[in-house]
Amino acid sequence: MLNYFLIISFLAYLAFFSIKSYNQISSINAFSLGRRKISTAALGATITATWISGSAFTIDLTEFYKEGSSFFLASLGMSIGMVILALWIVPKMGRFLGKLSVASIMGEEYGQTVRIITGILGCIAASSKIYIQFKIMGSVLYYLLPSLNEPICIVISSAIVIFYSFSGGVDAVVHTDKIQTACFALSLVIGVVLLNTIIKHETPVHNLGDHFYPSHLLSLNTEQQIDLFFLCVYFLIPSMSPQTVQRVSMGINLSQVKKAYLWSSLSLTVFLFFSCYFSYLLFQTNPHIPSNKILSSLLDLFTLDGTKAILVIGIISMCMSTADSNLNIAAVLIANDTYKLNTLDNMQKLHFARGMTIVIGLLSLLFCFKEGSLLDIIIFGHLFYMPIIVPPFLAVIFGFKTTERCALITMGVTFVFVVIFKFILKYKFNIIAPAMLFNLIILATSHYLIEKWEVLKCFGITSKLKEIKNV
């Protein structure tokens, strides 16, 4: 009974906070960035919580259980990527503080067409993560309420998240992140103690799980090594996702953002170690758990009254904080950077963004038709955003200035590259890293051929770099 009391109290508190927050949001800026008086600890917590999502926890549990040390090695790339972001990218983003979105930044640099493309692709990338959080929340609710079917539980969980994000904006996201950090840290400690107790006193060790040890990496075949390499690179590259840029923009100054990302990198590393250890201990209790039963098998082990509720609240708040964050930035991308972007005032954009929160939340459910693991769905959602948007955005950050037409040419050619290799030739490996490299090559080539060397001048196509310098 204590488990249900704690969970119902948590959901009731979220409903109360949502209603209370509704009238405190008075503009699209407040909806997207909050009041920009966030502390370093709170900023670090919301960055960490966005990374340590319900999907991340479930994916890590599942992939560590199946793949062991190879997935752990790849996942450490995320922590290293955050350090790269903190030390080399954030210090160059001072002029982007307070900007509403990555699309508005791209629009200022490359024009309105690029802004709209960025807004649409950013919204698609965010939607894949939203759906996964809905699915995991639905699975947890179905575990607690087996009398319902899982699709109904997914609908209920999506309604909770949509209402919360609709009402509170990014401040609500930060608020749930604090709850997530406290509950999940406590549940990790409880979980490790419980699993160790079970293994020592109740369950014989079935299998040592050789794939959890570093020596397993030497046994991988060529195809597995290629997959591992591209997955490592995918995790290592700072994704510069819409919510990542939003977190930077929320900061008071660059020093605060840098510290927040470094602390988040450390927190993420600790989380990865704990998740891998969880999977290792689960493997000791039963080496034959189906992938879709690993999370429920973990919940079954929290038998002490109240402990299951703490883990469930931690998972739900993880899902909510990530879904809220992606819902918030996706709605802002559409309201601020695509639909009538030059004609709506701040209040009109706020009302439209709130409406789009509902629409995008419902459209995110379309990802349920995508086959594959949760990791496959996330990668699919970023299949166009990272290769098409991230390289020219990084070029802007590092001062490589080019024209709108070069950016559009590069985006178009990269789009064709991805479609050919992923959908026509149907290569199975992760195409994102090679496509990003291809984008950079085309961006630099088109810039020098068209703008610097003017090799197309004989066709009347002259450089537009002087126009940029005069702006």
Short mmCIF file of C-alpha atoms in Angstrom, two decimals:
data_model
loop_
_atom_site.label_atom_id
_atom_site.label_comp_id
_atom_site.label_asym_id
_atom_site.label_seq_id
_atom_site.Cartn_x
_atom_site.Cartn_y
_atom_site.Cartn_z
CA MET A 1 0.00 0.00 0.00
CA LEU A 2 2.87 2.39 0.76
CA ASN A 3 4.10 2.01 -2.85
CA TYR A 4 0.74 3.10 -4.29
CA PHE A 5 0.38 5.94 -1.77
CA LEU A 6 3.78 7.38 -2.69
CA ILE A 7 3.16 7.11 -6.45
CA ILE A 8 -0.34 8.66 -6.26
CA SER A 9 1.02 11.47 -4.07
CA PHE A 10 3.77 12.12 -6.60
CA LEU A 11 1.34 12.33 -9.53
CA ALA A 12 -1.02 14.56 -7.52
CA TYR A 13 1.86 16.89 -6.70
CA LEU A 14 2.79 17.12 -10.39
CA ALA A 15 -0.82 18.03 -11.25
CA PHE A 16 -0.82 20.73 -8.55
CA PHE A 17 2.51 22.15 -9.78
CA SER A 18 1.26 22.17 -13.39
CA ILE A 19 -1.85 24.18 -12.54
CA LYS A 20 0.16 26.57 -10.37
CA SER A 21 2.74 27.15 -13.13
CA TYR A 22 0.27 27.86 -15.93
CA ASN A 23 -0.28 31.57 -15.20
CA GLN A 24 3.39 32.19 -14.39
CA ILE A 25 4.41 31.75 -18.05
CA SER A 26 3.80 35.03 -19.86
CA SER A 27 5.88 34.79 -23.07
CA ILE A 28 7.51 32.37 -25.49
CA ASN A 29 10.88 33.28 -23.93
CA ALA A 30 9.74 32.23 -20.45
CA PHE A 31 8.18 29.06 -21.90
CA SER A 32 11.45 28.10 -23.62
CA LEU A 33 14.20 29.46 -21.34
CA GLY A 34 12.51 30.09 -17.99
CA ARG A 35 13.56 33.16 -16.05
CA ARG A 36 17.31 32.57 -16.70
CA LYS A 37 18.09 32.80 -12.98
CA ILE A 38 18.88 29.13 -12.69
CA SER A 39 21.62 28.02 -10.28
CA THR A 40 24.63 26.02 -11.47
CA ALA A 41 23.43 22.99 -9.50
CA ALA A 42 19.95 23.17 -11.04
CA LEU A 43 21.39 23.64 -14.55
CA GLY A 44 23.68 20.65 -14.02
CA ALA A 45 20.75 18.61 -12.73
CA THR A 46 18.57 19.40 -15.74
CA ILE A 47 21.44 18.64 -18.18
CA THR A 48 22.11 15.33 -16.43
CA ALA A 49 18.41 14.47 -16.27
CA THR A 50 17.98 15.13 -19.98
CA TRP A 51 20.77 12.65 -20.70
CA ILE A 52 19.80 10.15 -17.99
CA SER A 53 16.31 9.64 -19.28
CA GLY A 54 13.93 6.76 -18.81
CA SER A 55 15.00 5.55 -22.23
CA ALA A 56 18.69 5.81 -21.33
CA PHE A 57 18.18 3.78 -18.17
CA THR A 58 16.14 1.11 -19.99
CA ILE A 59 18.44 1.01 -23.01
CA ASP A 60 21.53 0.78 -20.81
CA LEU A 61 20.02 -2.01 -18.71
CA THR A 62 19.03 -3.94 -21.84
CA GLU A 63 22.15 -3.34 -23.94
CA PHE A 64 24.57 -3.92 -21.04
CA TYR A 65 22.72 -7.16 -20.26
CA LYS A 66 23.04 -8.34 -23.90
CA GLU A 67 26.32 -6.77 -25.04
CA GLY A 68 28.26 -6.22 -21.81
CA SER A 69 31.62 -4.47 -22.09
CA SER A 70 31.27 -3.54 -25.79
CA PHE A 71 28.21 -1.36 -25.17
CA PHE A 72 29.76 0.05 -22.00
CA LEU A 73 32.82 1.15 -23.97
CA ALA A 74 30.62 2.80 -26.60
CA SER A 75 28.40 4.51 -24.02
CA LEU A 76 31.40 6.12 -22.30
CA GLY A 77 31.65 8.19 -25.49
CA MET A 78 28.68 10.21 -24.20
CA SER A 79 30.63 11.31 -21.12
CA ILE A 80 33.68 12.20 -23.22
CA GLY A 81 31.42 14.06 -25.66
CA MET A 82 30.07 16.19 -22.80
CA VAL A 83 33.64 17.05 -21.74
CA ILE A 84 34.43 18.07 -25.34
CA LEU A 85 31.29 20.18 -25.35
CA ALA A 86 32.21 21.84 -22.03
CA LEU A 87 35.87 22.56 -22.78
CA TRP A 88 35.94 23.36 -26.51
CA ILE A 89 32.43 24.20 -27.73
CA VAL A 90 30.64 26.01 -24.89
CA PRO A 91 33.42 28.67 -24.53
CA LYS A 92 32.70 29.72 -28.13
CA MET A 93 28.92 30.05 -27.67
CA GLY A 94 28.77 33.32 -25.72
CA ARG A 95 26.77 35.13 -28.39
CA PHE A 96 24.13 32.41 -28.32
CA LEU A 97 23.17 32.84 -24.65
CA GLY A 98 19.49 33.75 -24.39
CA LYS A 99 18.68 32.58 -27.93
CA LEU A 100 15.37 30.76 -28.13
CA SER A 101 16.47 27.78 -30.23
CA VAL A 102 19.10 26.27 -32.50
CA ALA A 103 16.81 27.08 -35.45
CA SER A 104 16.78 30.80 -34.64
CA ILE A 105 20.59 30.75 -34.48
CA MET A 106 20.82 28.97 -37.83
CA GLY A 107 18.34 31.45 -39.28
CA GLU A 108 20.48 34.40 -38.22
CA GLU A 109 23.54 32.83 -39.83
CA TYR A 110 22.14 31.16 -42.96
CA GLY A 111 18.69 32.64 -43.60
CA GLN A 112 15.05 31.78 -43.04
CA THR A 113 14.94 28.68 -45.25
CA VAL A 114 17.70 27.05 -43.22
CA ARG A 115 15.87 28.13 -40.06
CA ILE A 116 12.69 26.34 -41.15
CA ILE A 117 14.60 23.18 -42.17
CA THR A 118 16.36 23.15 -38.79
CA GLY A 119 13.06 23.61 -36.98
CA ILE A 120 11.39 20.70 -38.77
CA LEU A 121 14.31 18.26 -38.46
CA GLY A 122 14.84 19.28 -34.83
CA CYS A 123 11.18 18.59 -34.11
CA ILE A 124 11.44 15.11 -35.68
CA ALA A 125 14.56 14.30 -33.65
CA ALA A 126 12.86 15.41 -30.44
CA SER A 127 9.69 13.45 -31.25
CA SER A 128 11.51 10.10 -31.32
CA LYS A 129 12.73 10.66 -27.76
CA ILE A 130 9.27 11.79 -26.66
CA TYR A 131 7.66 8.58 -27.87
CA ILE A 132 10.23 6.39 -26.12
CA GLN A 133 9.57 8.13 -22.79
CA PHE A 134 5.82 7.59 -23.32
CA LYS A 135 6.45 3.91 -24.01
CA ILE A 136 8.61 3.38 -20.92
CA MET A 137 6.17 5.24 -18.66
CA GLY A 138 3.40 3.12 -20.14
CA SER A 139 5.36 -0.06 -19.42
CA VAL A 140 5.90 0.99 -15.80
CA LEU A 141 2.21 1.88 -15.34
CA TYR A 142 1.23 -1.44 -16.95
CA TYR A 143 3.52 -3.23 -14.51
CA LEU A 144 1.73 -1.50 -11.61
CA LEU A 145 -1.77 -1.85 -13.14
CA PRO A 146 -1.79 -5.19 -15.03
CA SER A 147 -5.59 -5.09 -15.30
CA LEU A 148 -5.17 -2.45 -18.04
CA ASN A 149 -3.52 -3.18 -21.39
CA GLU A 150 -0.19 -1.57 -22.32
CA PRO A 151 -1.49 0.74 -25.13
CA ILE A 152 -3.96 2.32 -22.68
CA CYS A 153 -1.14 2.83 -20.17
CA ILE A 154 0.94 4.54 -22.90
CA VAL A 155 -1.97 6.88 -23.68
CA ILE A 156 -2.39 7.71 -19.97
CA SER A 157 1.33 8.38 -19.52
CA SER A 158 1.46 10.56 -22.64
CA ALA A 159 -1.53 12.58 -21.38
CA ILE A 160 0.25 13.22 -18.05
CA VAL A 161 3.43 14.42 -19.76
CA ILE A 162 1.62 16.57 -22.34
CA PHE A 163 -0.46 18.34 -19.67
CA TYR A 164 2.59 18.95 -17.48
CA SER A 165 4.65 20.37 -20.36
CA PHE A 166 1.68 22.37 -21.70
CA SER A 167 1.29 24.13 -18.35
CA GLY A 168 4.77 24.66 -16.95
CA GLY A 169 7.21 25.18 -19.82
CA VAL A 170 10.91 24.67 -19.18
CA ASP A 171 10.60 25.61 -15.49
CA ALA A 172 8.46 22.51 -15.01
CA VAL A 173 11.19 20.48 -16.72
CA VAL A 174 13.82 21.76 -14.28
CA HIS A 175 11.49 21.04 -11.37
CA THR A 176 11.00 17.38 -12.36
CA ASP A 177 14.75 17.05 -12.93
CA LYS A 178 15.39 17.84 -9.26
CA ILE A 179 12.91 15.15 -8.17
CA GLN A 180 14.46 12.69 -10.61
CA THR A 181 17.97 13.28 -9.29
CA ALA A 182 16.96 12.66 -5.67
CA CYS A 183 14.73 9.62 -6.28
CA PHE A 184 16.98 7.92 -8.78
CA ALA A 185 20.15 8.36 -6.73
CA LEU A 186 18.37 6.79 -3.74
CA SER A 187 16.91 3.94 -5.80
CA LEU A 188 20.34 3.12 -7.30
CA VAL A 189 21.83 2.67 -3.84
CA ILE A 190 18.85 0.60 -2.64
CA GLY A 191 18.91 -1.49 -5.82
CA VAL A 192 22.59 -2.40 -5.57
CA VAL A 193 22.21 -3.39 -1.92
CA LEU A 194 19.11 -5.51 -2.67
CA LEU A 195 20.66 -7.27 -5.67
CA ASN A 196 23.86 -8.09 -3.79
CA THR A 197 21.81 -9.46 -0.90
CA ILE A 198 19.75 -11.64 -3.23
CA ILE A 199 22.81 -13.03 -4.99
CA LYS A 200 24.65 -13.80 -1.73
CA HIS A 201 21.80 -15.34 0.24
CA GLU A 202 19.07 -16.51 -2.13
CA THR A 203 20.25 -17.07 -5.69
CA PRO A 204 23.14 -19.20 -6.94
CA VAL A 205 25.36 -17.67 -9.59
CA HIS A 206 24.23 -19.19 -12.89
CA ASN A 207 26.80 -17.62 -15.17
CA LEU A 208 29.69 -15.25 -14.59
CA GLY A 209 28.77 -13.30 -17.72
CA ASP A 210 32.06 -13.31 -19.61
CA HIS A 211 30.76 -10.63 -22.01
CA PHE A 212 30.89 -8.11 -19.15
CA TYR A 213 34.69 -8.32 -18.97
CA PRO A 214 37.11 -6.30 -21.17
CA SER A 215 38.55 -9.50 -22.66
CA HIS A 216 35.23 -9.93 -24.50
CA LEU A 217 36.23 -7.07 -26.83
CA LEU A 218 38.96 -9.26 -28.32
CA SER A 219 36.43 -11.87 -29.41
CA LEU A 220 34.33 -9.53 -31.60
CA ASN A 221 34.19 -10.31 -35.31
CA THR A 222 34.80 -7.72 -38.03
CA GLU A 223 31.16 -6.72 -38.43
CA GLN A 224 30.74 -6.30 -34.67
CA GLN A 225 33.91 -4.21 -34.52
CA ILE A 226 32.60 -1.90 -37.26
CA ASP A 227 29.24 -1.53 -35.50
CA LEU A 228 31.01 -0.79 -32.21
CA PHE A 229 33.27 1.81 -33.84
CA PHE A 230 30.40 3.74 -35.44
CA LEU A 231 28.34 3.53 -32.23
CA CYS A 232 31.33 4.91 -30.28
CA VAL A 233 31.68 7.78 -32.75
CA TYR A 234 27.91 8.44 -32.65
CA PHE A 235 27.99 8.76 -28.84
CA LEU A 236 31.28 10.68 -28.84
CA ILE A 237 30.20 13.47 -31.21
CA PRO A 238 28.40 16.27 -29.32
CA SER A 239 24.95 15.98 -30.89
CA MET A 240 24.14 19.69 -30.50
CA SER A 241 20.53 18.58 -30.29
CA PRO A 242 17.84 21.24 -29.85
CA GLN A 243 17.64 20.59 -26.11
CA THR A 244 21.46 20.68 -25.75
CA VAL A 245 21.57 24.15 -27.33
CA GLN A 246 18.59 25.16 -25.17
CA ARG A 247 20.47 24.18 -21.98
CA VAL A 248 23.45 26.30 -23.05
CA SER A 249 21.16 29.22 -23.85
CA MET A 250 19.48 28.96 -20.43
CA GLY A 251 22.76 29.66 -18.62
CA ILE A 252 23.58 32.96 -16.95
CA ASN A 253 27.13 32.94 -18.35
CA LEU A 254 29.55 30.58 -20.09
CA SER A 255 31.49 29.76 -16.92
CA GLN A 256 28.30 28.46 -15.31
CA VAL A 257 27.38 26.37 -18.36
CA LYS A 258 30.89 24.92 -18.56
CA LYS A 259 30.85 23.86 -14.89
CA ALA A 260 27.35 22.42 -15.26
CA TYR A 261 28.38 20.25 -18.23
CA LEU A 262 31.55 19.02 -16.52
CA TRP A 263 29.60 18.00 -13.42
CA SER A 264 26.98 16.39 -15.66
CA SER A 265 29.69 14.40 -17.43
CA LEU A 266 30.87 13.04 -14.08
CA SER A 267 27.27 12.25 -13.05
CA LEU A 268 26.64 10.48 -16.36
CA THR A 269 29.78 8.35 -15.93
CA VAL A 270 28.66 7.28 -12.43
CA PHE A 271 25.21 6.49 -13.83
CA LEU A 272 26.70 4.33 -16.59
CA PHE A 273 28.79 2.37 -14.07
CA PHE A 274 25.75 1.78 -11.87
CA SER A 275 23.56 0.76 -14.83
CA CYS A 276 26.16 -1.69 -16.08
CA TYR A 277 26.56 -3.11 -12.59
CA PHE A 278 22.77 -3.45 -12.32
CA SER A 279 22.76 -5.44 -15.55
CA TYR A 280 25.67 -7.58 -14.36
CA LEU A 281 23.86 -8.40 -11.11
CA LEU A 282 20.61 -9.15 -12.98
CA PHE A 283 22.55 -11.48 -15.24
CA GLN A 284 23.80 -13.33 -12.17
CA THR A 285 20.24 -13.88 -10.94
CA ASN A 286 19.00 -15.02 -14.36
CA PRO A 287 21.07 -15.07 -17.59
CA HIS A 288 18.02 -15.72 -19.79
CA ILE A 289 15.76 -12.69 -19.23
CA PRO A 290 14.07 -11.54 -22.50
CA SER A 291 14.93 -7.98 -23.56
CA ASN A 292 11.37 -6.74 -23.04
CA LYS A 293 11.28 -8.15 -19.49
CA ILE A 294 14.51 -6.74 -18.05
CA LEU A 295 12.96 -3.60 -16.55
CA SER A 296 10.06 -5.51 -14.98
CA SER A 297 12.52 -8.12 -13.64
CA LEU A 298 14.43 -5.34 -11.92
CA LEU A 299 11.23 -3.90 -10.42
CA ASP A 300 10.30 -7.37 -9.11
CA LEU A 301 13.40 -7.33 -6.93
CA PHE A 302 12.30 -4.22 -4.99
CA THR A 303 10.14 -6.14 -2.52
CA LEU A 304 10.55 -3.93 0.57
CA ASP A 305 7.42 -1.77 0.91
CA GLY A 306 8.10 1.73 -0.40
CA THR A 307 11.33 0.92 -2.25
CA LYS A 308 9.51 -0.04 -5.47
CA ALA A 309 7.72 3.33 -5.39
CA ILE A 310 11.02 5.20 -5.09
CA LEU A 311 12.40 3.46 -8.19
CA VAL A 312 9.12 3.91 -10.10
CA ILE A 313 8.99 7.62 -9.22
CA GLY A 314 12.63 7.92 -10.32
CA ILE A 315 11.88 6.23 -13.66
CA ILE A 316 8.67 8.23 -14.23
CA SER A 317 10.40 11.52 -13.42
CA MET A 318 13.30 10.53 -15.71
CA CYS A 319 10.82 9.90 -18.51
CA MET A 320 8.88 13.08 -17.77
CA SER A 321 11.91 15.35 -17.59
CA THR A 322 13.23 14.11 -20.94
CA ALA A 323 9.82 14.05 -22.64
CA ASP A 324 8.98 17.50 -21.23
CA SER A 325 12.30 18.89 -22.42
CA ASN A 326 11.85 17.52 -25.93
CA LEU A 327 8.17 18.50 -26.08
CA ASN A 328 9.06 22.00 -24.96
CA ILE A 329 11.83 22.58 -27.48
CA ALA A 330 9.90 20.86 -30.32
CA ALA A 331 6.90 23.14 -29.70
CA VAL A 332 9.18 26.19 -29.61
CA LEU A 333 10.87 25.14 -32.88
CA ILE A 334 7.51 24.97 -34.64
CA ALA A 335 5.95 28.06 -33.03
CA ASN A 336 9.00 30.31 -33.17
CA ASP A 337 10.89 29.05 -36.20
CA THR A 338 8.46 27.75 -38.82
CA TYR A 339 4.82 28.90 -38.67
CA LYS A 340 4.44 32.64 -39.47
CA LEU A 341 7.81 33.21 -37.85
CA ASN A 342 7.91 36.91 -38.71
CA THR A 343 4.28 37.83 -38.01
CA LEU A 344 3.34 36.45 -34.57
CA ASP A 345 4.13 38.39 -31.39
CA ASN A 346 5.49 36.74 -28.22
CA MET A 347 2.09 36.01 -26.66
CA GLN A 348 0.71 34.58 -29.90
CA LYS A 349 3.79 32.37 -30.19
CA LEU A 350 3.29 31.24 -26.58
CA HIS A 351 -0.32 30.19 -27.23
CA PHE A 352 0.69 28.49 -30.47
CA ALA A 353 3.61 26.70 -28.73
CA ARG A 354 1.24 25.39 -26.06
CA GLY A 355 -1.11 24.13 -28.75
CA MET A 356 1.77 22.49 -30.58
CA THR A 357 2.79 20.75 -27.35
CA ILE A 358 -0.43 18.76 -27.60
CA VAL A 359 -0.11 18.13 -31.35
CA ILE A 360 3.55 17.03 -31.19
CA GLY A 361 2.84 14.85 -28.19
CA LEU A 362 0.17 13.01 -30.14
CA LEU A 363 2.25 12.82 -33.33
CA SER A 364 5.14 11.32 -31.36
CA LEU A 365 3.02 8.22 -30.88
CA LEU A 366 3.54 7.53 -34.62
CA PHE A 367 7.03 6.26 -33.75
CA CYS A 368 5.31 3.19 -32.27
CA PHE A 369 5.16 1.90 -35.86
CA LYS A 370 8.97 1.93 -36.14
CA GLU A 371 10.37 -1.54 -35.62
CA GLY A 372 13.55 -2.15 -33.67
CA SER A 373 14.99 -1.56 -30.22
CA LEU A 374 14.68 1.70 -28.30
CA LEU A 375 18.24 2.57 -29.36
CA ASP A 376 17.29 1.99 -33.01
CA ILE A 377 14.34 4.40 -32.68
CA ILE A 378 16.52 7.15 -31.16
CA ILE A 379 19.15 6.76 -33.88
CA PHE A 380 16.41 6.78 -36.55
CA GLY A 381 15.00 10.03 -35.10
CA HIS A 382 18.42 11.69 -35.45
CA LEU A 383 19.12 10.19 -38.88
CA PHE A 384 18.63 13.51 -40.68
CA TYR A 385 19.11 16.11 -37.91
CA MET A 386 22.69 15.22 -36.97
CA PRO A 387 24.13 14.78 -40.50
CA ILE A 388 22.28 17.77 -42.01
CA ILE A 389 22.16 20.36 -39.21
CA VAL A 390 25.02 19.72 -36.77
CA PRO A 391 28.06 20.21 -39.11
CA PRO A 392 27.01 23.68 -40.40
CA PHE A 393 26.00 24.64 -36.85
CA LEU A 394 29.44 23.64 -35.52
CA ALA A 395 30.97 25.59 -38.41
CA VAL A 396 29.12 28.69 -37.15
CA ILE A 397 30.34 28.12 -33.59
CA PHE A 398 33.97 27.83 -34.72
CA GLY A 399 33.76 30.89 -36.94
CA PHE A 400 33.58 29.29 -40.39
CA LYS A 401 31.35 31.78 -42.18
CA THR A 402 29.69 30.80 -45.44
CA THR A 403 26.57 31.74 -47.41
CA GLU A 404 22.98 30.55 -47.33
CA ARG A 405 23.23 28.90 -50.75
CA CYS A 406 26.30 26.85 -49.70
CA ALA A 407 24.43 25.72 -46.59
CA LEU A 408 21.36 24.74 -48.62
CA ILE A 409 23.46 22.91 -51.24
CA THR A 410 25.22 20.99 -48.47
CA MET A 411 21.96 20.11 -46.73
CA GLY A 412 20.38 18.90 -49.97
CA VAL A 413 23.34 16.75 -51.00
CA THR A 414 23.63 15.26 -47.49
CA PHE A 415 19.91 14.45 -47.48
CA VAL A 416 20.35 12.53 -50.74
CA PHE A 417 23.43 10.78 -49.32
CA VAL A 418 21.48 9.53 -46.28
CA VAL A 419 18.47 8.44 -48.34
CA ILE A 420 20.64 6.47 -50.80
CA PHE A 421 22.77 4.66 -48.23
CA LYS A 422 20.07 4.04 -45.60
CA PHE A 423 16.88 3.53 -47.58
CA ILE A 424 17.96 2.44 -51.08
CA LEU A 425 21.16 0.49 -50.45
CA LYS A 426 19.89 -0.31 -46.92
CA TYR A 427 23.21 -0.40 -45.11
CA LYS A 428 22.67 -1.71 -41.59
CA PHE A 429 25.49 0.14 -39.83
CA ASN A 430 24.98 3.54 -38.23
CA ILE A 431 25.32 6.00 -41.12
CA ILE A 432 25.23 9.20 -39.00
CA ALA A 433 28.98 9.70 -38.41
CA PRO A 434 30.00 9.11 -42.08
CA ALA A 435 27.16 11.39 -43.23
CA MET A 436 28.36 14.17 -40.91
CA LEU A 437 31.87 13.89 -42.33
CA PHE A 438 30.40 13.97 -45.85
CA ASN A 439 28.45 17.13 -44.92
CA LEU A 440 31.63 18.89 -43.75
CA ILE A 441 33.45 17.98 -46.96
CA ILE A 442 30.61 19.28 -49.15
CA LEU A 443 30.25 22.45 -47.03
CA ALA A 444 33.95 23.30 -47.34
CA THR A 445 34.09 22.33 -51.03
CA SER A 446 31.06 24.38 -52.05
CA HIS A 447 32.28 27.34 -50.00
CA TYR A 448 35.69 27.47 -51.68
CA LEU A 449 34.52 26.63 -55.19
CA ILE A 450 31.54 29.01 -55.27
CA GLU A 451 32.39 31.79 -52.82
CA LYS A 452 36.18 31.97 -52.46
CA TRP A 453 37.51 30.92 -55.86
CA GLU A 454 34.37 31.80 -57.88
CA VAL A 455 34.88 28.92 -60.34
CA LEU A 456 31.25 29.39 -61.49
CA LYS A 457 31.72 33.06 -62.28
CA CYS A 458 31.58 32.29 -66.00
CA PHE A 459 27.96 31.24 -65.47
CA GLY A 460 27.11 34.49 -63.73
CA ILE A 461 27.35 32.97 -60.22
CA THR A 462 29.52 35.34 -58.20
CA SER A 463 30.58 35.32 -54.56
CA LYS A 464 28.20 36.61 -51.88
CA LEU A 465 30.78 36.78 -49.10
CA LYS A 466 31.00 40.56 -49.41
CA GLU A 467 27.27 40.81 -48.75
CA ILE A 468 27.72 38.83 -45.52
CA LYS A 469 30.55 41.06 -44.33
CA ASN A 470 28.43 44.13 -44.92
CA VAL A 471 25.51 42.80 -42.88
#
